[in-house]
Amino acid sequence: MAWIELENITKNFGKVSVIKNLSLQIEKGEFVSILGPSGCGKTTLLRLIAGLEVADKGKINIAGTDVTFSPPNVRKIAMVFQNYALYPHMTVFKNISYPLFIKKIPADEIKQRVNTIADNLKISPLLDRYPQQISGGQQQRVAVARAMIQTPNVFLLDEPLSNLDAMMRIEARGFLKYLLDKIGTTTIYVTHDQSEAMALANRIVVMQNGIIQQVGSPKDIYDKPSNIFVASFVGNPPMNLLQATINSTQVKIGDQYLDIKESITNLRKPLQNGKVYLGIRPEHISIYHEDSKNDGPIVEGEIFVSEPLGFETIITVIVSDQQIKVIKFGGSKNLKPGEKIKLQFKKNKIYIFEFETGYRINEIQGDDYDDH
Ligand SMILES: Nc1ncnc2c1ncn2[C@@H]1O[C@H](COP(=O)(O)OP(=O)(O)O)[C@@H](O)[C@H]1O
Ligand SMILES: [Mg+2]
């Protein structure tokens, strides 16, 4: 039995169905990220696991116990809320020690445990301050310390970095990963930020409208998205998705034909009226040169804009009325809006999605066909 088992969970708020027959298993020690856009039900799912909400249907099992109807305190779960929920009238020390205080742990043991954790989180100098006297990043560490001071079965984090500015967020992300690896507690980390999920988790659960779209390792989610939602949600800039039509050897984008035989030899489904989305990631497109050794298909387009970012340049190209984003490493000289340009796609990195359902229907190298 898995450490956490969610079985056919359904949750409605009035007439609104927020979680729809969701099942998920998490093993002990895993670091799982729930990734999805705002409003897709991530916080509700965490609250169901924590026991702050009760499911309308389904079962929840944690550490071998059926907790479907158990109150939060018996579930041995620690949660870091999105807004940290620190007690404003308590010092940092009091905030961190509160979970131990209500369990009536002796004062000297509390002191020792708070000191150890504060040391680990590098917040020892802040213990006498109040939450409003410390920065957002420090508040986040205090919230994490308060959760970690218990020895929970599961650690639930709801967008813990979303209140920090961009620089702090990357710093705090690395620190959080280091810390959570070190303690090894089973962790469920909710975020709408694909780069956080990719950077932190062993496994990513992509959610949309209360439904799981795909579960897999960060690499699988990135390399083998099962549908256009996952493909376009992960990656920055995300995968290009071009409306196209297809026959047995070629794909047509606008009035241009591309030979993509290798990408469509083994389709999962017969094509209906040949309409598809062709997916290609920005980093799998290069600017074509006469001496190119690559033999991937080529399209012609016109430069719309180029955005140099230092290490790389993002070029937006219009190909038959559709936009394609390309990542070019190095400089961006000679990339002027309005100029004609030829782009070459890496041929084993072309994705074909069914137009009607959005499902990926072609095989990607190393694909074992079992991801949805
Ligand atoms: N207590 C509630 N009462 C009514 N609707 C709610 C409640 N909590 C959440 N919702 C609705 O459920 C949906 C999912 O919310 P939430 O779980 O907070 O999403 P996320 O965390 O992914 O942004 C939203 O449409 C939200 O308005
Ligand atoms: Mg939320």
Short mmCIF file of C-alpha atoms and ligand atoms in Angstrom, two decimals, residues 11-14 16-19 34-47 53 82 158-159 190-192 207 210, ligand 1:
data_model
loop_
_atom_site.label_atom_id
_atom_site.label_comp_id
_atom_site.label_asym_id
_atom_site.label_seq_id
_atom_site.Cartn_x
_atom_site.Cartn_y
_atom_site.Cartn_z
CA LYS A 11 -15.35 17.58 -4.09
CA ASN A 12 -18.06 20.08 -4.98
CA PHE A 13 -18.67 23.55 -3.61
CA GLY A 14 -22.40 24.01 -4.17
CA VAL A 16 -19.25 23.81 -8.71
CA SER A 17 -17.35 20.58 -9.15
CA VAL A 18 -13.77 21.33 -8.07
CA ILE A 19 -12.15 17.87 -7.81
CA ILE A 34 0.86 19.29 -8.04
CA LEU A 35 1.12 21.67 -11.00
CA GLY A 36 -1.74 23.54 -12.62
CA PRO A 37 -3.18 26.96 -13.37
CA SER A 38 -4.88 29.13 -10.77
CA GLY A 39 -8.35 27.83 -9.90
CA CYS A 40 -7.77 24.22 -11.01
CA GLY A 41 -8.31 22.83 -7.49
CA LYS A 42 -4.77 22.52 -6.08
CA THR A 43 -5.45 24.16 -2.71
CA THR A 44 -8.70 22.24 -2.35
CA LEU A 45 -6.82 18.99 -2.93
CA LEU A 46 -4.25 19.87 -0.23
CA ARG A 47 -7.03 20.84 2.18
CA GLU A 53 -12.21 19.80 3.85
CA GLN A 82 0.28 30.26 0.69
CA ASP A 158 0.85 25.50 -0.92
CA GLU A 159 2.72 27.81 -3.31
CA VAL A 190 1.52 22.79 -4.92
CA THR A 191 2.45 25.38 -7.53
CA HIS A 192 1.22 27.06 -10.70
CA MET A 207 -3.89 19.19 -13.13
CA GLY A 210 -9.93 19.28 -11.08
N1 LIG B 1 -14.77 27.29 0.13
C1 LIG B 1 -15.09 27.44 -1.15
N2 LIG B 1 -16.36 27.72 -1.54
C2 LIG B 1 -16.69 27.85 -2.83
N3 LIG B 1 -15.82 27.71 -3.85
C3 LIG B 1 -14.54 27.43 -3.55
C4 LIG B 1 -14.10 27.28 -2.19
N4 LIG B 1 -12.77 27.01 -2.20
C5 LIG B 1 -12.41 26.99 -3.50
N5 LIG B 1 -13.45 27.25 -4.32
C6 LIG B 1 -13.44 27.26 -5.80
O1 LIG B 1 -12.85 26.07 -6.22
C7 LIG B 1 -12.00 26.27 -7.36
C8 LIG B 1 -10.62 25.76 -7.06
O2 LIG B 1 -10.02 26.57 -6.06
P1 LIG B 1 -8.59 26.26 -5.46
O3 LIG B 1 -8.57 24.87 -4.95
O4 LIG B 1 -8.29 27.34 -4.51
O5 LIG B 1 -7.69 26.36 -6.77
P2 LIG B 1 -6.11 26.62 -6.91
O6 LIG B 1 -5.47 26.43 -5.57
O7 LIG B 1 -5.66 25.62 -7.94
O8 LIG B 1 -5.96 28.02 -7.43
C9 LIG B 1 -12.07 27.75 -7.65
O9 LIG B 1 -13.01 27.95 -8.67
C10 LIG B 1 -12.54 28.35 -6.35
O10 LIG B 1 -13.25 29.53 -6.57
#
